[in-house]
GROMACS .gro file of N, CA and C in nm:
model
  546
    1MET      N    1   4.519   2.838  -3.733
    1MET     CA    2   4.553   2.828  -3.593
    1MET      C    3   4.429   2.834  -3.505
    2ARG      N    4   4.334   2.921  -3.538
    2ARG     CA    5   4.214   2.935  -3.456
    2ARG      C    6   4.128   2.810  -3.460
    3SER      N    7   4.118   2.747  -3.576
    3SER     CA    8   4.035   2.628  -3.587
    3SER      C    9   4.095   2.513  -3.506
    4ARG      N   10   4.229   2.506  -3.501
    4ARG     CA   11   4.293   2.400  -3.422
    4ARG      C   12   4.265   2.421  -3.273
    5ALA      N   13   4.274   2.542  -3.225
    5ALA     CA   14   4.246   2.574  -3.085
    5ALA      C   15   4.098   2.546  -3.053
    6THR      N   16   4.012   2.577  -3.148
    6THR     CA   17   3.869   2.550  -3.129
    6THR      C   18   3.844   2.400  -3.118
    7LEU      N   19   3.910   2.321  -3.203
    7LEU     CA   20   3.895   2.176  -3.198
    7LEU      C   21   3.947   2.118  -3.066
    8VAL      N   22   4.060   2.170  -3.019
    8VAL     CA   23   4.116   2.123  -2.892
    8VAL      C   24   4.021   2.155  -2.778
    9LEU      N   25   3.967   2.275  -2.776
    9LEU     CA   26   3.871   2.314  -2.671
    9LEU      C   27   3.743   2.232  -2.679
   10LEU      N   28   3.698   2.205  -2.798
   10LEU     CA   29   3.578   2.122  -2.817
   10LEU      C   30   3.602   1.980  -2.767
   11ALA      N   31   3.719   1.923  -2.798
   11ALA     CA   32   3.754   1.789  -2.751
   11ALA      C   33   3.762   1.786  -2.599
   12LEU      N   34   3.819   1.888  -2.541
   12LEU     CA   35   3.829   1.897  -2.395
   12LEU      C   36   3.689   1.906  -2.333
   13LEU      N   37   3.601   1.981  -2.395
   13LEU     CA   38   3.465   1.993  -2.347
   13LEU      C   39   3.393   1.859  -2.352
   14VAL      N   40   3.411   1.783  -2.459
   14VAL     CA   41   3.349   1.651  -2.472
   14VAL      C   42   3.402   1.557  -2.364
   15VAL      N   43   3.533   1.557  -2.341
   15VAL     CA   44   3.593   1.470  -2.239
   15VAL      C   45   3.540   1.507  -2.101
   16LEU      N   46   3.536   1.635  -2.068
   16LEU     CA   47   3.485   1.679  -1.939
   16LEU      C   48   3.336   1.646  -1.922
   17GLY      N   49   3.260   1.660  -2.029
   17GLY     CA   50   3.117   1.625  -2.025
   17GLY      C   51   3.097   1.477  -2.000
   18ALA      N   52   3.177   1.393  -2.066
   18ALA     CA   53   3.168   1.249  -2.045
   18ALA      C   54   3.207   1.212  -1.902
   19ALA      N   55   3.310   1.275  -1.850
   19ALA     CA   56   3.352   1.248  -1.712
   19ALA      C   57   3.243   1.290  -1.614
   20ALA      N   58   3.181   1.404  -1.636
   20ALA     CA   59   3.073   1.449  -1.549
   20ALA      C   60   2.954   1.354  -1.555
   21ALA      N   61   2.923   1.305  -1.674
   21ALA     CA   62   2.812   1.211  -1.689
   21ALA      C   63   2.840   1.082  -1.613
   22LEU      N   64   2.964   1.035  -1.615
   22LEU     CA   65   2.998   0.914  -1.542
   22LEU      C   66   2.987   0.933  -1.390
   23VAL      N   67   3.028   1.050  -1.344
   23VAL     CA   68   3.027   1.076  -1.200
   23VAL      C   69   2.886   1.110  -1.150
   24MET      N   70   2.812   1.189  -1.226
   24MET     CA   71   2.682   1.240  -1.181
   24MET      C   72   2.563   1.174  -1.249
   25GLY      N   73   2.584   1.083  -1.340
   25GLY     CA   74   2.477   1.027  -1.422
   25GLY      C   75   2.372   0.949  -1.347
   26PRO      N   76   2.257   0.928  -1.409
   26PRO     CA   77   2.146   0.858  -1.344
   26PRO      C   78   2.171   0.709  -1.326
   27TRP      N   79   2.274   0.656  -1.385
   27TRP     CA   80   2.302   0.513  -1.374
   27TRP      C   81   2.404   0.482  -1.266
   28ARG      N   82   2.434   0.582  -1.183
   28ARG     CA   83   2.530   0.562  -1.075
   28ARG      C   84   2.488   0.443  -0.989
   29ALA      N   85   2.583   0.366  -0.943
   29ALA     CA   86   2.556   0.248  -0.863
   29ALA      C   87   2.504   0.283  -0.724
   30ASP      N   88   2.534   0.402  -0.674
   30ASP     CA   89   2.491   0.436  -0.538
   30ASP      C   90   2.346   0.485  -0.532
   31LEU      N   91   2.279   0.505  -0.646
   31LEU     CA   92   2.139   0.543  -0.645
   31LEU      C   93   2.053   0.417  -0.639
   32PRO      N   94   1.969   0.403  -0.535
   32PRO     CA   95   1.885   0.284  -0.527
   32PRO      C   96   1.781   0.286  -0.640
   33ARG      N   97   1.761   0.174  -0.703
   33ARG     CA   98   1.668   0.165  -0.815
   33ARG      C   99   1.572   0.049  -0.795
   34GLU      N  100   1.456   0.066  -0.846
   34GLU     CA  101   1.359  -0.041  -0.859
   34GLU      C  102   1.262   0.007  -0.964
   35HIS      N  103   1.238  -0.071  -1.062
   35HIS     CA  104   1.143  -0.033  -1.166
   35HIS      C  105   1.042  -0.145  -1.181
   36GLY      N  106   0.930  -0.113  -1.239
   36GLY     CA  107   0.824  -0.210  -1.257
   36GLY      C  108   0.701  -0.166  -1.180
   37PRO      N  109   0.605  -0.256  -1.168
   37PRO     CA  110   0.482  -0.218  -1.099
   37PRO      C  111   0.505  -0.193  -0.949
   38ALA      N  112   0.441  -0.091  -0.896
   38ALA     CA  113   0.454  -0.060  -0.754
   38ALA      C  114   0.377  -0.161  -0.669
   39LEU      N  115   0.267  -0.211  -0.725
   39LEU     CA  116   0.185  -0.310  -0.655
   39LEU      C  117   0.172  -0.433  -0.745
   40PRO      N  118   0.278  -0.513  -0.754
   40PRO     CA  119   0.276  -0.626  -0.847
   40PRO      C  120   0.164  -0.724  -0.816
   41GLY      N  121   0.102  -0.772  -0.920
   41GLY     CA  122  -0.004  -0.872  -0.906
   41GLY      C  123  -0.140  -0.814  -0.872
   42LEU      N  124  -0.153  -0.682  -0.864
   42LEU     CA  125  -0.283  -0.622  -0.832
   42LEU      C  126  -0.374  -0.630  -0.954
   43VAL      N  127  -0.486  -0.701  -0.936
   43VAL     CA  128  -0.587  -0.713  -1.041
   43VAL      C  129  -0.714  -0.648  -0.985
   44PRO      N  130  -0.755  -0.534  -1.040
   44PRO     CA  131  -0.869  -0.461  -0.984
   44PRO      C  132  -0.995  -0.546  -0.967
   45ALA      N  133  -1.022  -0.638  -1.058
   45ALA     CA  134  -1.142  -0.721  -1.049
   45ALA      C  135  -1.140  -0.815  -0.928
   46GLU      N  136  -1.022  -0.842  -0.873
   46GLU     CA  137  -1.010  -0.931  -0.758
   46GLU      C  138  -1.024  -0.859  -0.625
   47VAL      N  139  -1.029  -0.727  -0.628
   47VAL     CA  140  -1.041  -0.649  -0.504
   47VAL      C  141  -1.188  -0.644  -0.464
   48SER      N  142  -1.215  -0.686  -0.340
   48SER     CA  143  -1.353  -0.682  -0.290
   48SER      C  144  -1.369  -0.584  -0.175
   49GLY      N  145  -1.258  -0.530  -0.125
   49GLY     CA  146  -1.266  -0.433  -0.017
   49GLY      C  147  -1.152  -0.334  -0.023
   50VAL      N  148  -1.183  -0.208   0.005
   50VAL     CA  149  -1.083  -0.101   0.007
   50VAL      C  150  -1.101  -0.025   0.138
   51ARG      N  151  -0.992  -0.013   0.213
   51ARG     CA  152  -0.993   0.066   0.337
   51ARG      C  153  -0.889   0.177   0.322
   52ILE      N  154  -0.935   0.299   0.345
   52ILE     CA  155  -0.848   0.416   0.334
   52ILE      C  156  -0.851   0.488   0.469
   53ALA      N  157  -0.737   0.496   0.535
   53ALA     CA  158  -0.732   0.561   0.667
   53ALA      C  159  -0.634   0.678   0.663
   54ARG      N  160  -0.679   0.791   0.715
   54ARG     CA  161  -0.595   0.910   0.724
   54ARG      C  162  -0.639   0.990   0.845
   55ALA      N  163  -0.572   1.099   0.870
   55ALA     CA  164  -0.599   1.178   0.989
   55ALA      C  165  -0.746   1.222   0.997
   56GLY      N  166  -0.811   1.247   0.884
   56GLY     CA  167  -0.949   1.294   0.883
   56GLY      C  168  -1.054   1.186   0.899
   57GLY      N  169  -1.013   1.062   0.910
   57GLY     CA  170  -1.109   0.953   0.926
   57GLY      C  171  -1.076   0.835   0.838
   58GLU      N  172  -1.172   0.744   0.829
   58GLU     CA  173  -1.153   0.622   0.751
   58GLU      C  174  -1.268   0.605   0.653
   59VAL      N  175  -1.235   0.550   0.538
   59VAL     CA  176  -1.334   0.517   0.435
   59VAL      C  177  -1.325   0.368   0.411
   60ALA      N  178  -1.439   0.301   0.416
   60ALA     CA  179  -1.444   0.157   0.387
   60ALA      C  180  -1.539   0.135   0.271
   61LEU      N  181  -1.487   0.070   0.168
   61LEU     CA  182  -1.566   0.039   0.049
   61LEU      C  183  -1.568  -0.112   0.030
   62ALA      N  184  -1.685  -0.167  -0.002
   62ALA     CA  185  -1.697  -0.312  -0.021
   62ALA      C  186  -1.772  -0.340  -0.151
   63ARG      N  187  -1.720  -0.436  -0.225
   63ARG     CA  188  -1.785  -0.474  -0.351
   63ARG      C  189  -1.906  -0.562  -0.319
   64GLU      N  190  -2.018  -0.529  -0.381
   64GLU     CA  191  -2.139  -0.611  -0.372
   64GLU      C  192  -2.193  -0.628  -0.512
   65GLY      N  193  -2.180  -0.748  -0.565
   65GLY     CA  194  -2.222  -0.773  -0.702
   65GLY      C  195  -2.137  -0.691  -0.797
   66SER      N  196  -2.203  -0.612  -0.881
   66SER     CA  197  -2.129  -0.530  -0.976
   66SER      C  198  -2.107  -0.388  -0.924
   67GLY      N  199  -2.154  -0.360  -0.803
   67GLY     CA  200  -2.141  -0.226  -0.747
   67GLY      C  201  -2.056  -0.223  -0.622
   68TRP      N  202  -2.049  -0.106  -0.561
   68TRP     CA  203  -1.971  -0.085  -0.439
   68TRP      C  204  -2.060  -0.021  -0.334
   69LYS      N  205  -2.035  -0.057  -0.207
   69LYS     CA  206  -2.107   0.000  -0.093
   69LYS      C  207  -2.009   0.073  -0.004
   70LEU      N  208  -2.057   0.178   0.061
   70LEU     CA  209  -1.975   0.264   0.144
   70LEU      C  210  -2.010   0.246   0.291
   71GLY      N  211  -1.909   0.220   0.372
   71GLY     CA  212  -1.922   0.218   0.518
   71GLY      C  213  -2.013   0.110   0.573
   72THR      N  214  -2.039   0.122   0.702
   72THR     CA  215  -2.124   0.023   0.771
   72THR      C  216  -2.270   0.040   0.734
   73ALA      N  217  -2.309   0.160   0.690
   73ALA     CA  218  -2.447   0.184   0.649
   73ALA      C  219  -2.477   0.122   0.513
   74ARG      N  220  -2.372   0.076   0.444
   74ARG     CA  221  -2.385   0.010   0.314
   74ARG      C  222  -2.457   0.098   0.210
   75GLU      N  223  -2.424   0.227   0.212
   75GLU     CA  224  -2.480   0.318   0.112
   75GLU      C  225  -2.416   0.290  -0.023
   76ALA      N  226  -2.488   0.318  -0.130
   76ALA     CA  227  -2.433   0.299  -0.264
   76ALA      C  228  -2.314   0.393  -0.284
   77ALA      N  229  -2.204   0.337  -0.332
   77ALA     CA  230  -2.082   0.415  -0.356
   77ALA      C  231  -2.067   0.442  -0.506
   78ASP      N  232  -1.988   0.542  -0.536
   78ASP     CA  233  -1.960   0.580  -0.675
   78ASP      C  234  -1.870   0.474  -0.737
   79ALA      N  235  -1.930   0.377  -0.804
   79ALA     CA  236  -1.856   0.263  -0.860
   79ALA      C  237  -1.752   0.309  -0.962
   80ALA      N  238  -1.784   0.410  -1.041
   80ALA     CA  239  -1.688   0.459  -1.141
   80ALA      C  240  -1.563   0.515  -1.073
   81ALA      N  241  -1.580   0.586  -0.961
   81ALA     CA  242  -1.466   0.643  -0.889
   81ALA      C  243  -1.381   0.532  -0.826
   82VAL      N  244  -1.446   0.431  -0.770
   82VAL     CA  245  -1.371   0.321  -0.708
   82VAL      C  246  -1.296   0.243  -0.816
   83ASP      N  247  -1.362   0.214  -0.926
   83ASP     CA  248  -1.297   0.141  -1.035
   83ASP      C  249  -1.180   0.221  -1.094
   84ALA      N  250  -1.196   0.353  -1.105
   84ALA     CA  251  -1.088   0.438  -1.156
   84ALA      C  252  -0.970   0.437  -1.059
   85LEU      N  253  -0.998   0.442  -0.929
   85LEU     CA  254  -0.890   0.436  -0.829
   85LEU      C  255  -0.815   0.305  -0.839
   86LEU      N  256  -0.887   0.194  -0.847
   86LEU     CA  257  -0.821   0.063  -0.856
   86LEU      C  258  -0.740   0.050  -0.985
   87ALA      N  259  -0.790   0.104  -1.094
   87ALA     CA  260  -0.715   0.101  -1.220
   87ALA      C  261  -0.586   0.184  -1.208
   88ASP      N  262  -0.596   0.301  -1.143
   88ASP     CA  263  -0.476   0.384  -1.121
   88ASP      C  264  -0.375   0.312  -1.034
   89LEU      N  265  -0.421   0.246  -0.928
   89LEU     CA  266  -0.330   0.174  -0.839
   89LEU      C  267  -0.262   0.059  -0.912
   90ALA      N  268  -0.337  -0.013  -0.996
   90ALA     CA  269  -0.279  -0.125  -1.070
   90ALA      C  270  -0.178  -0.077  -1.173
   91ALA      N  271  -0.194   0.046  -1.222
   91ALA     CA  272  -0.104   0.100  -1.324
   91ALA      C  273   0.018   0.171  -1.267
   92LEU      N  274   0.027   0.183  -1.135
   92LEU     CA  275   0.139   0.253  -1.073
   92LEU      C  276   0.271   0.188  -1.110
   93GLU      N  277   0.365   0.268  -1.153
   93GLU     CA  278   0.500   0.222  -1.184
   93GLU      C  279   0.598   0.289  -1.089
   94VAL      N  280   0.700   0.216  -1.049
   94VAL     CA  281   0.804   0.271  -0.962
   94VAL      C  282   0.902   0.349  -1.048
   95GLY      N  283   0.924   0.474  -1.012
   95GLY     CA  284   1.024   0.556  -1.079
   95GLY      C  285   1.161   0.538  -1.016
   96ALA      N  286   1.163   0.532  -0.883
   96ALA     CA  287   1.289   0.517  -0.810
   96ALA      C  288   1.261   0.486  -0.664
   97VAL      N  289   1.358   0.426  -0.600
   97VAL     CA  290   1.358   0.412  -0.455
   97VAL      C  291   1.427   0.538  -0.405
   98VAL      N  292   1.352   0.623  -0.333
   98VAL     CA  293   1.410   0.750  -0.292
   98VAL      C  294   1.474   0.745  -0.154
   99SER      N  295   1.438   0.644  -0.075
   99SER     CA  296   1.498   0.632   0.058
   99SER      C  297   1.487   0.489   0.108
  100LYS      N  298   1.592   0.447   0.177
  100LYS     CA  299   1.592   0.319   0.248
  100LYS      C  300   1.613   0.342   0.396
  101ASN      N  301   1.590   0.466   0.439
  101ASN     CA  302   1.613   0.507   0.576
  101ASN      C  303   1.477   0.530   0.643
  102ALA      N  304   1.443   0.447   0.742
  102ALA     CA  305   1.314   0.458   0.810
  102ALA      C  306   1.296   0.594   0.876
  103ALA      N  307   1.403   0.658   0.917
  103ALA     CA  308   1.394   0.788   0.982
  103ALA      C  309   1.348   0.897   0.886
  104LYS      N  310   1.358   0.874   0.756
  104LYS     CA  311   1.320   0.976   0.658
  104LYS      C  312   1.176   0.962   0.609
  105GLN      N  313   1.102   0.864   0.661
  105GLN     CA  314   0.966   0.843   0.614
  105GLN      C  315   0.876   0.964   0.641
  106ALA      N  316   0.899   1.032   0.752
  106ALA     CA  317   0.819   1.151   0.784
  106ALA      C  318   0.841   1.261   0.681
  107ALA      N  319   0.961   1.271   0.626
  107ALA     CA  320   0.989   1.374   0.525
  107ALA      C  321   0.909   1.351   0.398
  108TYR      N  322   0.879   1.226   0.369
  108TYR     CA  323   0.800   1.192   0.250
  108TYR      C  324   0.651   1.175   0.284
  109GLU      N  325   0.617   1.194   0.412
  109GLU     CA  326   0.481   1.180   0.464
  109GLU      C  327   0.425   1.039   0.443
  110THR      N  328   0.512   0.940   0.448
  110THR     CA  329   0.468   0.801   0.437
  110THR      C  330   0.462   0.735   0.575
  111ASP      N  331   0.456   0.817   0.678
  111ASP     CA  332   0.444   0.767   0.814
  111ASP      C  333   0.296   0.765   0.854
  112ALA      N  334   0.266   0.710   0.972
  112ALA     CA  335   0.128   0.700   1.018
  112ALA      C  336   0.065   0.835   1.047
  113GLU      N  337   0.145   0.935   1.079
  113GLU     CA  338   0.092   1.066   1.116
  113GLU      C  339   0.034   1.142   0.997
  114LYS      N  340   0.105   1.146   0.886
  114LYS     CA  341   0.062   1.227   0.772
  114LYS      C  342   0.022   1.147   0.649
  115GLY      N  343   0.058   1.021   0.643
  115GLY     CA  344   0.030   0.941   0.525
  115GLY      C  345  -0.114   0.893   0.518
  116ILE      N  346  -0.149   0.841   0.403
  116ILE     CA  347  -0.281   0.781   0.381
  116ILE      C  348  -0.259   0.631   0.370
  117ALA      N  349  -0.307   0.557   0.470
  117ALA     CA  350  -0.290   0.411   0.472
  117ALA      C  351  -0.400   0.346   0.391
  118VAL      N  352  -0.361   0.255   0.303
  118VAL     CA  353  -0.456   0.187   0.215
  118VAL      C  354  -0.440   0.037   0.231
  119ARG      N  355  -0.554  -0.030   0.240
  119ARG     CA  356  -0.555  -0.177   0.250
  119ARG      C  357  -0.653  -0.228   0.145
  120LEU      N  358  -0.605  -0.313   0.057
  120LEU     CA  359  -0.689  -0.373  -0.047
  120LEU      C  360  -0.708  -0.520  -0.012
  121GLU      N  361  -0.834  -0.563  -0.008
  121GLU     CA  362  -0.865  -0.700   0.031
  121GLU      C  363  -0.937  -0.772  -0.082
  122GLY      N  364  -0.915  -0.903  -0.085
  122GLY     CA  365  -0.982  -0.988  -0.183
  122GLY      C  366  -1.093  -1.066  -0.116
  123ALA      N  367  -1.132  -1.175  -0.179
  123ALA     CA  368  -1.238  -1.260  -0.126
  123ALA      C  369  -1.202  -1.309   0.014
  124GLY      N  370  -1.300  -1.306   0.103
  124GLY     CA  371  -1.279  -1.354   0.239
  124GLY      C  372  -1.189  -1.264   0.323
  125GLY      N  373  -1.167  -1.140   0.281
  125GLY     CA  374  -1.083  -1.048   0.355
  125GLY      C  375  -0.934  -1.072   0.338
  126LYS      N  376  -0.898  -1.156   0.241
  126LYS     CA  377  -0.756  -1.186   0.216
  126LYS      C  378  -0.683  -1.060   0.171
  127LEU      N  379  -0.571  -1.031   0.235
  127LEU     CA  380  -0.493  -0.912   0.203
  127LEU      C  381  -0.430  -0.925   0.064
  128ILE      N  382  -0.458  -0.827  -0.021
  128ILE     CA  383  -0.396  -0.821  -0.153
  128ILE      C  384  -0.278  -0.725  -0.151
  129ALA      N  385  -0.298  -0.607  -0.091
  129ALA     CA  386  -0.191  -0.507  -0.083
  129ALA      C  387  -0.221  -0.413   0.032
  130ALA      N  388  -0.115  -0.368   0.097
  130ALA     CA  389  -0.125  -0.267   0.203
  130ALA      C  390  -0.007  -0.173   0.187
  131PHE      N  391  -0.035  -0.045   0.189
  131PHE     CA  392   0.069   0.055   0.166
  131PHE      C  393   0.025   0.189   0.220
  132THR      N  394   0.120   0.281   0.229
  132THR     CA  395   0.091   0.416   0.273
  132THR      C  396   0.136   0.512   0.163
  133VAL      N  397   0.047   0.602   0.126
  133VAL     CA  398   0.078   0.703   0.025
  133VAL      C  399   0.115   0.832   0.097
  134GLY      N  400   0.225   0.890   0.057
  134GLY     CA  401   0.273   1.014   0.117
  134GLY      C  402   0.241   1.135   0.031
  135LYS      N  403   0.327   1.233   0.040
  135LYS     CA  404   0.304   1.358  -0.033
  135LYS      C  405   0.328   1.341  -0.183
  136ARG      N  406   0.288   1.443  -0.257
  136ARG     CA  407   0.309   1.442  -0.401
  136ARG      C  408   0.458   1.447  -0.431
  137GLY      N  409   0.493   1.393  -0.547
  137GLY     CA  410   0.632   1.394  -0.591
  137GLY      C  411   0.674   1.531  -0.639
  138PRO      N  412   0.799   1.545  -0.680
  138PRO     CA  413   0.852   1.676  -0.720
  138PRO      C  414   0.785   1.736  -0.843
  139ASP      N  415   0.723   1.652  -0.926
  139ASP     CA  416   0.657   1.704  -1.046
  139ASP      C  417   0.506   1.721  -1.026
  140PHE      N  418   0.454   1.695  -0.907
  140PHE     CA  419   0.313   1.705  -0.871
  140PHE      C  420   0.224   1.610  -0.951
  141ALA      N  421   0.281   1.525  -1.034
  141ALA     CA  422   0.204   1.424  -1.107
  141ALA      C  423   0.241   1.284  -1.057
  142SER      N  424   0.321   1.277  -0.952
  142SER     CA  425   0.365   1.151  -0.894
  142SER      C  426   0.343   1.160  -0.743
  143ALA      N  427   0.375   1.053  -0.673
  143ALA     CA  428   0.359   1.051  -0.527
  143ALA      C  429   0.461   0.956  -0.466
  144TYR      N  430   0.476   0.967  -0.335
  144TYR     CA  431   0.564   0.876  -0.261
  144TYR      C  432   0.478   0.767  -0.199
  145LEU      N  433   0.529   0.646  -0.199
  145LEU     CA  434   0.455   0.531  -0.149
  145LEU      C  435   0.549   0.440  -0.073
  146LYS      N  436   0.499   0.385   0.038
  146LYS     CA  437   0.575   0.287   0.115
  146LYS      C  438   0.486   0.166   0.137
  147ARG      N  439   0.532   0.051   0.092
  147ARG     CA  440   0.458  -0.073   0.113
  147ARG      C  441   0.467  -0.113   0.260
  148ASP      N  442   0.360  -0.167   0.315
  148ASP     CA  443   0.364  -0.213   0.454
  148ASP      C  444   0.469  -0.323   0.468
  149GLY      N  445   0.544  -0.316   0.575
  149GLY     CA  446   0.649  -0.414   0.601
  149GLY      C  447   0.780  -0.382   0.533
  150ALA      N  448   0.784  -0.278   0.453
  150ALA     CA  449   0.907  -0.239   0.383
  150ALA      C  450   0.959  -0.109   0.442
  151VAL      N  451   1.086  -0.084   0.425
  151VAL     CA  452   1.147   0.040   0.471
  151VAL      C  453   1.157   0.139   0.355
  152GLU      N  454   1.169   0.089   0.233
  152GLU     CA  455   1.192   0.173   0.116
  152GLU      C  456   1.071   0.264   0.088
  153VAL      N  457   1.102   0.389   0.056
  153VAL     CA  458   1.002   0.483   0.008
  153VAL      C  459   1.022   0.493  -0.143
  154LEU      N  460   0.913   0.472  -0.216
  154LEU     CA  461   0.917   0.470  -0.362
  154LEU      C  462   0.856   0.597  -0.419
  155LEU      N  463   0.910   0.643  -0.529
  155LEU     CA  464   0.847   0.749  -0.606
  155LEU      C  465   0.769   0.677  -0.715
  156VAL      N  466   0.637   0.695  -0.717
  156VAL     CA  467   0.553   0.623  -0.814
  156VAL      C  468   0.499   0.719  -0.918
  157SER      N  469   0.457   0.662  -1.031
  157SER     CA  470   0.428   0.736  -1.152
  157SER      C  471   0.302   0.823  -1.151
  158ARG      N  472   0.214   0.805  -1.057
  158ARG     CA  473   0.089   0.881  -1.058
  158ARG      C  474   0.063   0.944  -0.921
  159ASP      N  475  -0.010   1.054  -0.923
  159ASP     CA  476  -0.052   1.116  -0.797
  159ASP      C  477  -0.181   1.049  -0.753
  160VAL      N  478  -0.170   0.946  -0.671
  160VAL     CA  479  -0.289   0.878  -0.620
  160VAL      C  480  -0.334   0.936  -0.487
  161ARG      N  481  -0.260   1.032  -0.436
  161ARG     CA  482  -0.297   1.095  -0.308
  161ARG      C  483  -0.430   1.171  -0.323
  162THR      N  484  -0.449   1.239  -0.435
  162THR     CA  485  -0.569   1.319  -0.454
  162THR      C  486  -0.697   1.236  -0.445
  163PRO      N  487  -0.711   1.126  -0.520
  163PRO     CA  488  -0.835   1.049  -0.505
  163PRO      C  489  -0.848   0.981  -0.368
  164LEU      N  490  -0.736   0.945  -0.307
  164LEU     CA  491  -0.742   0.880  -0.176
  164LEU      C  492  -0.780   0.977  -0.065
  165ALA      N  493  -0.759   1.106  -0.084
  165ALA     CA  494  -0.788   1.205   0.018
  165ALA      C  495  -0.935   1.248   0.019
  166ARG      N  496  -1.016   1.192  -0.068
  166ARG     CA  497  -1.158   1.228  -0.073
  166ARG      C  498  -1.226   1.195   0.060
  167PRO      N  499  -1.308   1.284   0.113
  167PRO     CA  500  -1.384   1.249   0.234
  167PRO      C  501  -1.489   1.142   0.201
  168ALA      N  502  -1.535   1.073   0.303
  168ALA     CA  503  -1.628   0.962   0.285
  168ALA      C  504  -1.753   1.003   0.206
  169GLU      N  505  -1.807   1.121   0.235
  169GLU     CA  506  -1.931   1.162   0.166
  169GLU      C  507  -1.909   1.180   0.016
  170ASN      N  508  -1.787   1.205  -0.027
  170ASN     CA  509  -1.758   1.220  -0.170
  170ASN      C  510  -1.745   1.086  -0.242
  171TRP      N  511  -1.748   0.976  -0.168
  171TRP     CA  512  -1.745   0.844  -0.230
  171TRP      C  513  -1.887   0.793  -0.258
  172LYS      N  514  -1.989   0.865  -0.211
  172LYS     CA  515  -2.127   0.822  -0.233
  172LYS      C  516  -2.163   0.832  -0.381
  173GLU      N  517  -2.254   0.746  -0.420
  173GLU     CA  518  -2.300   0.747  -0.559
  173GLU      C  519  -2.366   0.882  -0.589
  174PRO      N  520  -2.326   0.944  -0.701
  174PRO     CA  521  -2.388   1.073  -0.733
  174PRO      C  522  -2.536   1.054  -0.767
  175PRO      N  523  -2.617   1.155  -0.737
  175PRO     CA  524  -2.760   1.142  -0.768
  175PRO      C  525  -2.783   1.133  -0.919
  176ALA      N  526  -2.887   1.062  -0.954
  176ALA     CA  527  -2.922   1.049  -1.096
  176ALA      C  528  -2.964   1.184  -1.149
  177PRO      N  529  -2.925   1.216  -1.273
  177PRO     CA  530  -2.964   1.345  -1.330
  177PRO      C  531  -3.117   1.351  -1.348
  178ALA      N  532  -3.173   1.468  -1.319
  178ALA     CA  533  -3.315   1.485  -1.336
  178ALA      C  534  -3.349   1.482  -1.484
  179SER      N  535  -3.459   1.418  -1.515
  179SER     CA  536  -3.498   1.410  -1.655
  179SER      C  537  -3.556   1.545  -1.700
  180ALA      N  538  -3.530   1.581  -1.822
  180ALA     CA  539  -3.573   1.709  -1.877
  180ALA      C  540  -3.724   1.705  -1.903
  181PRO      N  541  -3.793   1.815  -1.877
  181PRO     CA  542  -3.936   1.817  -1.905
  181PRO      C  543  -3.961   1.811  -2.055
  182ARG      N  544  -4.073   1.753  -2.087
  182ARG     CA  545  -4.106   1.738  -2.230
  182ARG      C  546  -4.202   1.840  -2.275
   0.00000   0.00000   0.00000
């Protein structure tokens, strides 16, 4: 008798679990979805200019030959850092569309007041991508992003806010290591 009651309770538990999964599951039709690259078609080698604007100022980076220059003074920039940033941006994947409501952009910090506006340009100043990066995602390894001209706020796979928040002086080429005395 006890085993039969246990089986009935177990079956009821399975049925209730399946019903809950259907109602609350991640495949619900009312959850907005978009998967794939966050910046489709971005090829780092084709980027010749990067503009990063935020409340603390603006950073302008321009490709010259195989290196990068910083600002109007055309100081040598940290090419490895710029190349790493572009590789991270090209690898961004969309996890989910978290909002389609323009009024909620401030909550994700993808507005002009708190967000970091990024503009990537190709040859001749041709626009490749323009977007605003907001606050970090819930796991602190992701971030919120809104493409210019779009209302949707996306949760993307990497925290690109950290490298974009670097002050201009931190984009300068690091000094060459001093050679050891012989």
